[in-house]
mmCIF file of C-alpha atoms in Angstrom:
data_model
loop_
_atom_site.group_PDB
_atom_site.id
_atom_site.type_symbol
_atom_site.label_atom_id
_atom_site.label_comp_id
_atom_site.label_asym_id
_atom_site.label_seq_id
_atom_site.Cartn_x
_atom_site.Cartn_y
_atom_site.Cartn_z
ATOM 1 C CA ASP P 15 0.475 30.470 -2.616
ATOM 2 C CA THR P 16 0.827 27.334 -0.499
ATOM 3 C CA ALA P 17 -2.575 25.837 0.265
ATOM 4 C CA VAL P 18 -1.597 23.300 2.932
ATOM 5 C CA SER P 19 1.778 23.773 4.571
ATOM 6 C CA GLN P 20 3.639 21.702 7.132
ATOM 7 C CA THR P 21 6.687 22.348 9.262
ATOM 8 C CA PRO P 22 9.236 20.998 9.542
ATOM 9 C CA LYS P 23 9.815 19.142 6.278
ATOM 10 C CA TYR P 24 12.377 16.852 7.911
ATOM 11 C CA LEU P 25 12.653 15.901 11.568
ATOM 12 C CA VAL P 26 15.408 13.692 12.961
ATOM 13 C CA THR P 27 15.302 12.945 16.656
ATOM 14 C CA GLN P 28 16.258 10.426 19.317
ATOM 15 C CA MET P 29 14.001 7.770 20.811
ATOM 16 C CA GLY P 30 12.137 8.995 23.865
ATOM 17 C CA ASN P 31 11.983 12.641 22.786
ATOM 18 C CA ASP P 32 8.794 14.674 22.376
ATOM 19 C CA LYS P 33 8.227 16.508 19.097
ATOM 20 C CA SER P 34 5.542 18.466 17.270
ATOM 21 C CA ILE P 35 4.626 18.869 13.624
ATOM 22 C CA LYS P 36 2.617 21.908 12.572
ATOM 23 C CA CYS P 37 0.063 22.200 9.787
ATOM 24 C CA GLU P 38 -1.718 25.219 8.395
ATOM 25 C CA GLN P 39 -4.199 25.602 5.548
ATOM 26 C CA ASN P 40 -5.245 28.823 3.866
ATOM 27 C CA LEU P 41 -8.109 27.341 1.870
ATOM 28 C CA GLY P 42 -10.808 28.286 4.352
ATOM 29 C CA HIS P 43 -11.632 24.608 4.872
ATOM 30 C CA ASP P 44 -13.497 23.327 7.909
ATOM 31 C CA THR P 45 -11.892 19.897 8.170
ATOM 32 C CA MET P 46 -8.273 18.851 8.622
ATOM 33 C CA TYR P 47 -6.589 15.451 8.773
ATOM 34 C CA TRP P 48 -3.377 13.692 9.679
ATOM 35 C CA TYR P 49 -2.198 10.665 7.693
ATOM 36 C CA LYS P 50 0.808 8.412 8.221
ATOM 37 C CA GLN P 51 2.743 6.931 5.282
ATOM 38 C CA ASP P 52 4.984 4.001 6.167
ATOM 39 C CA SER P 53 8.157 2.842 4.457
ATOM 40 C CA LYS P 54 6.131 0.804 1.953
ATOM 41 C CA LYS P 55 4.186 3.931 0.955
ATOM 42 C CA PHE P 56 0.993 2.696 2.622
ATOM 43 C CA LEU P 57 -1.188 5.616 3.740
ATOM 44 C CA LYS P 58 -3.519 5.492 6.702
ATOM 45 C CA ILE P 59 -5.713 8.087 8.409
ATOM 46 C CA MET P 60 -4.803 8.972 11.979
ATOM 47 C CA PHE P 61 -7.052 11.871 12.985
ATOM 48 C CA SER P 62 -9.593 14.264 11.595
ATOM 49 C CA TYR P 63 -10.905 17.534 13.002
ATOM 50 C CA ASN P 64 -13.954 19.443 11.851
ATOM 51 C CA ASN P 65 -14.264 23.012 13.117
ATOM 52 C CA LYS P 66 -11.747 22.260 15.870
ATOM 53 C CA GLU P 67 -13.608 19.147 17.032
ATOM 54 C CA LEU P 68 -12.179 15.648 16.762
ATOM 55 C CA ILE P 69 -14.300 13.495 14.435
ATOM 56 C CA ILE P 70 -11.962 10.638 13.517
ATOM 57 C CA ASN P 71 -9.541 9.015 15.899
ATOM 58 C CA GLU P 72 -8.199 5.791 14.470
ATOM 59 C CA THR P 73 -6.314 3.234 16.497
ATOM 60 C CA VAL P 74 -3.294 5.370 17.230
ATOM 61 C CA PRO P 75 -1.160 5.192 20.388
ATOM 62 C CA ASN P 76 -2.139 7.861 22.882
ATOM 63 C CA ARG P 77 1.412 9.189 22.608
ATOM 64 C CA PHE P 78 0.027 10.985 19.554
ATOM 65 C CA SER P 79 -2.108 13.993 20.398
ATOM 66 C CA PRO P 80 -3.577 16.311 17.792
ATOM 67 C CA LYS P 81 -4.337 19.891 18.708
ATOM 68 C CA SER P 82 -6.431 22.337 16.713
ATOM 69 C CA PRO P 83 -6.147 25.913 18.036
ATOM 70 C CA ASP P 84 -8.381 27.147 15.213
ATOM 71 C CA LYS P 85 -9.840 25.632 12.084
ATOM 72 C CA ALA P 86 -6.867 26.686 9.947
ATOM 73 C CA HIS P 87 -4.354 24.800 12.077
ATOM 74 C CA LEU P 88 -3.955 21.186 13.142
ATOM 75 C CA ASN P 89 -0.767 20.293 14.972
ATOM 76 C CA LEU P 90 0.458 16.823 15.864
ATOM 77 C CA HIS P 91 2.359 16.296 19.088
ATOM 78 C CA ILE P 92 4.161 13.025 19.694
ATOM 79 C CA ASN P 93 5.434 11.983 23.130
ATOM 80 C CA SER P 94 8.123 9.423 23.899
ATOM 81 C CA LEU P 95 9.042 8.803 20.276
ATOM 82 C CA GLU P 96 9.726 5.208 19.233
ATOM 83 C CA LEU P 97 11.618 3.740 16.285
ATOM 84 C CA GLY P 98 8.342 2.609 14.715
ATOM 85 C CA ASP P 99 7.125 6.193 14.538
ATOM 86 C CA SER P 100 9.560 6.821 11.685
ATOM 87 C CA ALA P 101 7.387 7.642 8.684
ATOM 88 C CA VAL P 102 6.164 10.486 6.521
ATOM 89 C CA TYR P 103 3.257 12.359 8.084
ATOM 90 C CA PHE P 104 0.848 14.196 5.815
ATOM 91 C CA CYS P 105 -1.628 16.860 6.767
ATOM 92 C CA ALA P 106 -4.692 17.416 4.582
ATOM 93 C CA SER P 107 -7.806 19.570 4.521
ATOM 94 C CA SER P 108 -11.232 19.570 2.916
ATOM 95 C CA GLN P 109 -14.268 21.792 2.959
ATOM 96 C CA ASP P 110 -16.312 19.285 4.952
ATOM 97 C CA PRO P 111 -16.081 15.580 5.684
ATOM 98 C CA GLY P 112 -18.897 14.675 3.308
ATOM 99 C CA THR P 113 -18.757 12.196 0.488
ATOM 100 C CA ARG P 114 -17.989 14.548 -2.368
ATOM 101 C CA ASP P 115 -15.180 16.569 -0.952
ATOM 102 C CA THR P 116 -11.622 16.517 -2.231
ATOM 103 C CA GLN P 117 -8.865 16.433 0.345
ATOM 104 C CA TYR P 118 -5.811 18.597 -0.337
ATOM 105 C CA PHE P 119 -2.505 17.412 1.040
ATOM 106 C CA GLY P 120 0.525 19.146 2.438
ATOM 107 C CA PRO P 121 4.081 18.298 1.325
ATOM 108 C CA GLY P 122 4.674 15.894 4.202
ATOM 109 C CA THR P 123 7.044 15.746 7.175
ATOM 110 C CA ARG P 124 9.618 12.976 7.142
ATOM 111 C CA LEU P 125 10.191 11.884 10.731
ATOM 112 C CA THR P 126 13.232 9.744 11.500
ATOM 113 C CA VAL P 127 13.616 8.357 15.005
ATOM 114 C CA LEU P 128 17.116 7.127 15.861
ATOM 115 C CA GLY D 16 -15.365 -2.639 5.637
ATOM 116 C CA ASN D 17 -14.158 -0.081 3.135
ATOM 117 C CA SER D 18 -11.151 -1.111 1.097
ATOM 118 C CA VAL D 19 -9.331 -0.346 -2.124
ATOM 119 C CA THR D 20 -7.300 -2.901 -4.049
ATOM 120 C CA GLN D 21 -4.754 -1.565 -6.445
ATOM 121 C CA MET D 22 -2.523 -3.193 -9.031
ATOM 122 C CA GLU D 23 0.831 -3.972 -7.538
ATOM 123 C CA GLY D 24 3.894 -2.397 -9.012
ATOM 124 C CA PRO D 25 6.382 -1.481 -9.917
ATOM 125 C CA VAL D 26 5.328 -0.723 -13.480
ATOM 126 C CA THR D 27 8.008 0.198 -16.015
ATOM 127 C CA LEU D 28 7.048 1.540 -19.439
ATOM 128 C CA SER D 29 8.740 3.177 -22.363
ATOM 129 C CA GLU D 30 7.818 6.716 -23.280
ATOM 130 C CA GLU D 31 4.603 6.956 -25.351
ATOM 131 C CA ALA D 32 3.370 3.554 -24.163
ATOM 132 C CA PHE D 33 -0.227 3.007 -23.016
ATOM 133 C CA LEU D 34 -0.777 2.917 -19.268
ATOM 134 C CA THR D 35 -3.408 1.105 -17.218
ATOM 135 C CA ILE D 36 -3.331 0.876 -13.440
ATOM 136 C CA ASN D 37 -6.165 -1.238 -12.086
ATOM 137 C CA CYS D 38 -8.170 -0.248 -9.027
ATOM 138 C CA THR D 39 -11.202 -1.893 -7.447
ATOM 139 C CA TYR D 40 -13.128 -0.846 -4.366
ATOM 140 C CA THR D 41 -15.595 -2.356 -1.943
ATOM 141 C CA ALA D 42 -19.136 -1.475 -2.873
ATOM 142 C CA THR D 43 -20.349 -0.313 0.551
ATOM 143 C CA GLY D 44 -22.408 2.826 0.172
ATOM 144 C CA TYR D 45 -21.871 5.375 -2.585
ATOM 145 C CA PRO D 46 -18.260 6.465 -2.320
ATOM 146 C CA SER D 47 -16.450 9.126 -4.262
ATOM 147 C CA LEU D 48 -13.320 7.820 -5.986
ATOM 148 C CA PHE D 49 -9.986 9.528 -6.480
ATOM 149 C CA TRP D 50 -6.582 9.099 -8.026
ATOM 150 C CA TYR D 51 -3.730 10.880 -6.280
ATOM 151 C CA VAL D 52 -0.145 11.125 -7.551
ATOM 152 C CA GLN D 53 3.018 11.447 -5.485
ATOM 153 C CA TYR D 54 6.094 12.649 -7.356
ATOM 154 C CA PRO D 55 9.489 11.805 -5.844
ATOM 155 C CA GLY D 56 10.075 13.668 -2.603
ATOM 156 C CA GLU D 57 6.730 15.456 -2.741
ATOM 157 C CA GLY D 58 3.291 15.239 -1.164
ATOM 158 C CA LEU D 59 0.125 13.861 -2.699
ATOM 159 C CA GLN D 60 -1.576 15.781 -5.453
ATOM 160 C CA LEU D 61 -5.097 15.155 -6.635
ATOM 161 C CA LEU D 62 -4.959 13.827 -10.195
ATOM 162 C CA LEU D 63 -8.658 13.246 -10.880
ATOM 163 C CA LYS D 64 -11.889 12.220 -9.226
ATOM 164 C CA ALA D 65 -15.384 10.905 -9.890
ATOM 165 C CA THR D 66 -18.304 11.213 -7.508
ATOM 166 C CA LYS D 67 -20.956 8.920 -8.981
ATOM 167 C CA ALA D 68 -21.397 5.938 -11.244
ATOM 168 C CA ASP D 69 -20.427 6.419 -14.909
ATOM 169 C CA ASP D 70 -18.627 9.690 -14.166
ATOM 170 C CA LYS D 71 -15.293 10.040 -15.934
ATOM 171 C CA GLY D 72 -12.509 11.994 -14.259
ATOM 172 C CA SER D 73 -9.725 13.356 -16.449
ATOM 173 C CA ASN D 74 -6.630 15.501 -16.071
ATOM 174 C CA LYS D 75 -3.244 15.842 -17.810
ATOM 175 C CA GLY D 76 -4.173 13.097 -20.290
ATOM 176 C CA PHE D 77 -5.133 10.633 -17.537
ATOM 177 C CA GLU D 78 -8.656 9.235 -17.362
ATOM 178 C CA ALA D 79 -10.644 6.980 -15.056
ATOM 179 C CA THR D 80 -14.317 5.957 -15.210
ATOM 180 C CA TYR D 81 -16.394 5.100 -12.127
ATOM 181 C CA ARG D 82 -17.799 1.632 -12.954
ATOM 182 C CA LYS D 83 -20.358 0.547 -10.415
ATOM 183 C CA GLU D 84 -21.071 -2.790 -12.120
ATOM 184 C CA THR D 85 -17.440 -3.895 -11.801
ATOM 185 C CA THR D 86 -16.614 -1.723 -8.734
ATOM 186 C CA SER D 87 -13.607 -0.402 -10.593
ATOM 187 C CA PHE D 88 -11.862 2.909 -11.241
ATOM 188 C CA HIS D 89 -8.941 2.021 -13.501
ATOM 189 C CA LEU D 90 -6.468 4.761 -14.403
ATOM 190 C CA GLU D 91 -5.455 5.078 -18.069
ATOM 191 C CA LYS D 92 -3.245 7.264 -20.197
ATOM 192 C CA GLY D 93 -2.738 6.853 -23.912
ATOM 193 C CA SER D 94 0.876 7.990 -24.100
ATOM 194 C CA VAL D 95 3.013 8.306 -20.975
ATOM 195 C CA GLN D 96 5.939 10.669 -20.567
ATOM 196 C CA VAL D 97 9.084 10.438 -18.457
ATOM 197 C CA SER D 98 7.617 13.179 -16.257
ATOM 198 C CA ASP D 99 4.731 10.859 -15.328
ATOM 199 C CA SER D 100 7.102 8.727 -13.257
ATOM 200 C CA ALA D 101 5.595 8.749 -9.762
ATOM 201 C CA VAL D 102 3.561 6.702 -7.295
ATOM 202 C CA TYR D 103 -0.160 6.590 -8.053
ATOM 203 C CA PHE D 104 -2.757 6.020 -5.339
ATOM 204 C CA CYS D 105 -6.377 5.048 -5.809
ATOM 205 C CA ALA D 106 -8.663 6.111 -2.966
ATOM 206 C CA ARG D 107 -12.313 6.011 -1.919
ATOM 207 C CA LEU D 108 -14.123 8.498 0.288
ATOM 208 C CA SER D 109 -17.130 7.313 2.200
ATOM 209 C CA GLY D 110 -19.430 9.756 3.918
ATOM 210 C CA SER D 111 -20.268 7.322 6.689
ATOM 211 C CA ALA D 112 -16.608 6.624 7.429
ATOM 212 C CA ARG D 113 -15.662 10.267 6.793
ATOM 213 C CA GLN D 114 -12.210 9.265 5.669
ATOM 214 C CA LEU D 115 -10.145 8.462 2.615
ATOM 215 C CA THR D 116 -9.133 4.845 2.261
ATOM 216 C CA PHE D 117 -6.094 4.426 0.032
ATOM 217 C CA GLY D 118 -4.859 1.584 -2.092
ATOM 218 C CA SER D 119 -1.292 0.430 -1.616
ATOM 219 C CA GLY D 120 0.098 2.670 -4.355
ATOM 220 C CA THR D 121 1.654 1.751 -7.719
ATOM 221 C CA GLN D 122 5.140 2.931 -8.607
ATOM 222 C CA LEU D 123 5.355 3.938 -12.283
ATOM 223 C CA THR D 124 8.681 4.468 -14.013
ATOM 224 C CA VAL D 125 8.709 5.756 -17.585
ATOM 225 C CA LEU D 126 11.953 5.291 -19.510
ATOM 226 C CA PRO D 127 13.020 7.571 -22.379
#
Protein backbone atom coordinates (compact mmCIF):
# COMPACT_ATOMS: atom_id res chain seq x y z
CA ASP A 1 0.00 0.00 0.00
CA THR A 2 1.31 3.44 -0.95
CA ALA A 3 1.64 5.65 2.12
CA VAL A 4 2.22 9.02 0.46
CA SER A 5 1.29 9.29 -3.20
CA GLN A 6 1.68 12.11 -5.69
CA THR A 7 0.28 12.73 -9.14
CA PRO A 8 1.51 13.22 -11.72
CA LYS A 9 4.99 11.69 -11.54
CA TYR A 10 6.17 13.78 -14.49
CA LEU A 11 4.82 17.11 -15.67
CA VAL A 12 6.11 18.93 -18.75
CA THR A 13 4.52 22.26 -19.56
CA GLN A 14 5.09 25.62 -21.21
CA MET A 15 6.06 28.84 -19.46
CA GLY A 16 3.05 30.86 -18.36
CA ASN A 17 0.75 27.87 -17.84
CA ASP A 18 -1.02 27.01 -14.59
CA LYS A 19 -0.64 23.50 -13.19
CA SER A 20 -1.46 21.48 -10.09
CA ILE A 21 0.25 18.62 -8.30
CA LYS A 22 -1.81 16.41 -6.01
CA CYS A 23 -0.72 14.62 -2.85
CA GLU A 24 -2.54 12.11 -0.70
CA GLN A 25 -1.48 10.21 2.41
CA ASN A 26 -3.20 7.20 3.93
CA LEU A 27 -1.19 7.15 7.14
CA GLY A 28 -3.74 9.07 9.19
CA HIS A 29 -1.20 11.85 9.75
CA ASP A 30 -2.19 15.36 10.79
CA THR A 31 0.60 17.28 9.07
CA MET A 32 1.61 17.49 5.42
CA TYR A 33 4.45 19.29 3.65
CA TRP A 34 5.72 20.36 0.27
CA TYR A 35 9.45 20.40 -0.48
CA LYS A 36 11.32 21.52 -3.59
CA GLN A 37 14.47 19.73 -4.80
CA ASP A 38 16.56 21.70 -7.27
CA SER A 39 18.89 20.40 -9.96
CA LYS A 40 21.74 20.12 -7.45
CA LYS A 41 19.58 17.89 -5.23
CA PHE A 42 19.20 20.59 -2.57
CA LEU A 43 15.94 20.16 -0.65
CA LYS A 44 14.01 23.01 0.89
CA ILE A 45 10.66 23.24 2.68
CA MET A 46 7.97 25.27 0.95
CA PHE A 47 4.78 24.78 2.97
CA SER A 48 3.37 22.81 5.85
CA TYR A 49 -0.23 22.21 6.87
CA ASN A 50 -1.46 20.83 10.16
CA ASN A 51 -5.09 19.73 10.26
CA LYS A 52 -5.80 21.77 7.13
CA GLU A 53 -4.22 24.93 8.56
CA LEU A 54 -1.09 26.52 7.14
CA ILE A 55 1.74 26.46 9.70
CA ILE A 56 4.85 26.97 7.57
CA ASN A 57 5.05 29.27 4.60
CA GLU A 58 8.63 29.82 3.55
CA THR A 59 9.72 32.52 1.16
CA VAL A 60 7.95 31.17 -1.89
CA PRO A 61 6.50 33.26 -4.73
CA ASN A 62 2.78 33.79 -4.31
CA ARG A 63 2.32 32.03 -7.65
CA PHE A 64 2.50 28.89 -5.51
CA SER A 65 -0.66 28.19 -3.56
CA PRO A 66 -1.17 25.10 -1.43
CA LYS A 67 -4.66 23.82 -0.81
CA SER A 68 -5.70 21.26 1.77
CA PRO A 69 -9.31 20.07 1.28
CA ASP A 70 -8.91 17.62 4.16
CA LYS A 71 -6.04 16.43 6.30
CA ALA A 72 -5.26 13.52 3.96
CA HIS A 73 -4.69 15.76 0.95
CA LEU A 74 -2.38 18.67 0.20
CA ASN A 75 -2.35 19.94 -3.36
CA LEU A 76 0.06 22.45 -4.86
CA HIS A 77 -1.18 24.85 -7.50
CA ILE A 78 1.30 26.90 -9.49
CA ASN A 79 0.27 29.91 -11.59
CA SER A 80 2.20 31.47 -14.46
CA LEU A 81 4.94 28.85 -14.49
CA GLU A 82 8.51 30.06 -15.00
CA LEU A 83 11.65 28.27 -16.16
CA GLY A 84 13.07 28.42 -12.64
CA ASP A 85 10.16 26.39 -11.31
CA SER A 86 11.63 23.30 -12.96
CA ALA A 87 12.47 20.95 -10.10
CA VAL A 88 11.32 17.84 -8.31
CA TYR A 89 8.54 18.53 -5.82
CA PHE A 90 8.11 16.19 -2.88
CA CYS A 91 5.11 15.85 -0.63
CA ALA A 92 5.57 14.47 2.89
CA SER A 93 3.50 13.79 5.98
CA SER A 94 4.02 13.28 9.69
CA GLN A 95 1.85 12.62 12.69
CA ASP A 96 2.43 16.09 14.12
CA PRO A 97 4.99 18.83 13.61
CA GLY A 98 6.76 18.13 16.89
CA THR A 99 10.42 17.41 17.37
CA ARG A 100 10.31 13.64 17.38
CA ASP A 101 8.21 12.92 14.38
CA THR A 102 9.44 11.22 11.23
CA GLN A 103 8.34 12.67 7.93
CA TYR A 104 7.38 10.20 5.20
CA PHE A 105 7.93 11.28 1.63
CA GLY A 106 6.09 10.68 -1.60
CA PRO A 107 7.86 9.58 -4.80
CA GLY A 108 8.17 13.12 -6.15
CA THR A 109 6.83 15.00 -9.17
CA ARG A 110 9.39 16.09 -11.74
CA LEU A 111 8.22 19.40 -13.20
CA THR A 112 9.86 20.63 -16.39
CA VAL A 113 8.95 24.09 -17.66
CA LEU A 114 9.86 24.75 -21.29
CA GLY B 1 19.68 29.57 12.40
CA ASN B 2 19.25 25.85 11.91
CA SER B 3 21.64 24.26 9.46
CA VAL B 4 23.15 20.93 8.50
CA THR B 5 26.57 20.54 6.92
CA GLN B 6 27.23 17.36 5.08
CA MET B 7 30.32 15.86 3.49
CA GLU B 8 30.48 16.78 -0.14
CA GLY B 9 30.47 14.05 -2.71
CA PRO B 10 30.57 12.27 -4.88
CA VAL B 11 31.93 9.29 -2.97
CA THR B 12 33.01 6.22 -4.93
CA LEU B 13 33.83 2.97 -3.13
CA SER B 14 34.45 -0.62 -4.01
CA GLU B 15 32.04 -3.26 -2.79
CA GLU B 16 32.67 -4.32 0.84
CA ALA B 17 34.54 -1.11 1.65
CA PHE B 18 33.86 0.87 4.84
CA LEU B 19 31.66 3.93 4.46
CA THR B 20 31.59 7.15 6.46
CA ILE B 21 29.56 10.19 5.46
CA ASN B 22 30.10 13.10 7.82
CA CYS B 23 27.27 15.29 9.05
CA THR B 24 27.28 18.14 11.56
CA TYR B 25 24.40 20.30 12.71
CA THR B 26 23.88 23.59 14.47
CA ALA B 27 23.28 23.09 18.16
CA THR B 28 20.19 25.30 18.54
CA GLY B 29 17.65 23.56 20.71
CA TYR B 30 17.30 19.79 20.94
CA PRO B 31 16.72 18.58 17.40
CA SER B 32 15.95 15.10 16.20
CA LEU B 33 18.39 13.89 13.54
CA PHE B 34 17.73 11.78 10.48
CA TRP B 35 19.40 10.13 7.54
CA TYR B 36 17.30 9.80 4.40
CA VAL B 37 18.30 7.92 1.24
CA GLN B 38 17.21 8.65 -2.32
CA TYR B 39 17.73 5.84 -4.81
CA PRO B 40 17.94 6.80 -8.50
CA GLY B 41 14.61 8.06 -9.80
CA GLU B 42 12.85 7.59 -6.47
CA GLY B 43 11.68 9.66 -3.52
CA LEU B 44 13.29 9.97 -0.12
CA GLN B 45 13.16 7.05 2.25
CA LEU B 46 13.92 7.26 5.94
CA LEU B 47 17.09 5.28 6.63
CA LEU B 48 17.50 5.87 10.37
CA LYS B 49 16.96 8.45 13.07
CA ALA B 50 17.97 9.46 16.58
CA THR B 51 15.96 11.73 18.84
CA LYS B 52 18.33 12.53 21.70
CA ALA B 53 21.99 12.66 22.60
CA ASP B 54 23.88 9.34 22.56
CA ASP B 55 21.05 7.57 20.73
CA LYS B 56 22.22 5.30 17.93
CA GLY B 57 20.02 4.83 14.88
CA SER B 58 20.56 1.74 12.75
CA ASN B 59 19.00 0.09 9.72
CA LYS B 60 20.17 -2.17 6.87
CA GLY B 61 23.71 -2.25 8.29
CA PHE B 62 23.94 1.56 8.49
CA GLU B 63 24.52 3.28 11.82
CA ALA B 64 24.73 6.83 13.12
CA THR B 65 25.18 8.10 16.69
CA TYR B 66 23.80 11.43 17.93
CA ARG B 67 26.89 13.17 19.40
CA LYS B 68 25.95 16.32 21.23
CA GLU B 69 29.53 17.15 22.24
CA THR B 70 30.67 17.30 18.61
CA THR B 71 27.24 18.19 17.13
CA SER B 72 27.64 15.32 14.70
CA PHE B 73 25.59 12.47 13.26
CA HIS B 74 27.99 10.64 10.95
CA LEU B 75 26.63 7.78 8.85
CA GLU B 76 28.66 4.55 8.77
CA LYS B 77 28.43 1.13 7.20
CA GLY B 78 31.00 -1.60 7.60
CA SER B 79 30.65 -3.19 4.18
CA VAL B 80 28.83 -1.42 1.36
CA GLN B 81 27.06 -3.14 -1.51
CA VAL B 82 26.39 -2.03 -5.08
CA SER B 83 22.72 -1.67 -4.11
CA ASP B 84 23.68 1.05 -1.61
CA SER B 85 24.46 3.42 -4.47
CA ALA B 86 22.20 6.43 -3.86
CA VAL B 87 22.14 9.99 -2.54
CA TYR B 88 22.21 10.26 1.25
CA PHE B 89 20.76 13.24 3.09
CA CYS B 90 21.36 14.22 6.69
CA ALA B 91 18.56 16.26 8.24
CA ARG B 92 17.58 17.90 11.52
CA LEU B 93 14.07 18.50 12.82
CA SER B 94 13.52 21.32 15.23
CA GLY B 95 10.27 21.67 17.12
CA SER B 96 10.49 25.44 17.19
CA ALA B 97 11.06 25.66 13.44
CA ARG B 98 8.64 22.78 12.78
CA GLN B 99 10.53 21.79 9.68
CA LEU B 100 13.22 19.47 8.39
CA THR B 101 16.45 21.16 7.39
CA PHE B 102 18.46 19.05 4.98
CA GLY B 103 22.14 18.85 4.21
CA SER B 104 23.22 19.16 0.60
CA GLY B 105 23.21 15.41 -0.01
CA THR B 106 26.11 13.03 -0.73
CA GLN B 107 26.12 10.90 -3.86
CA LEU B 108 27.50 7.42 -3.15
CA THR B 109 28.50 5.06 -5.94
CA VAL B 110 29.57 1.52 -5.06
CA LEU B 111 31.48 -0.37 -7.76
CA PRO B 112 31.47 -4.17 -8.03
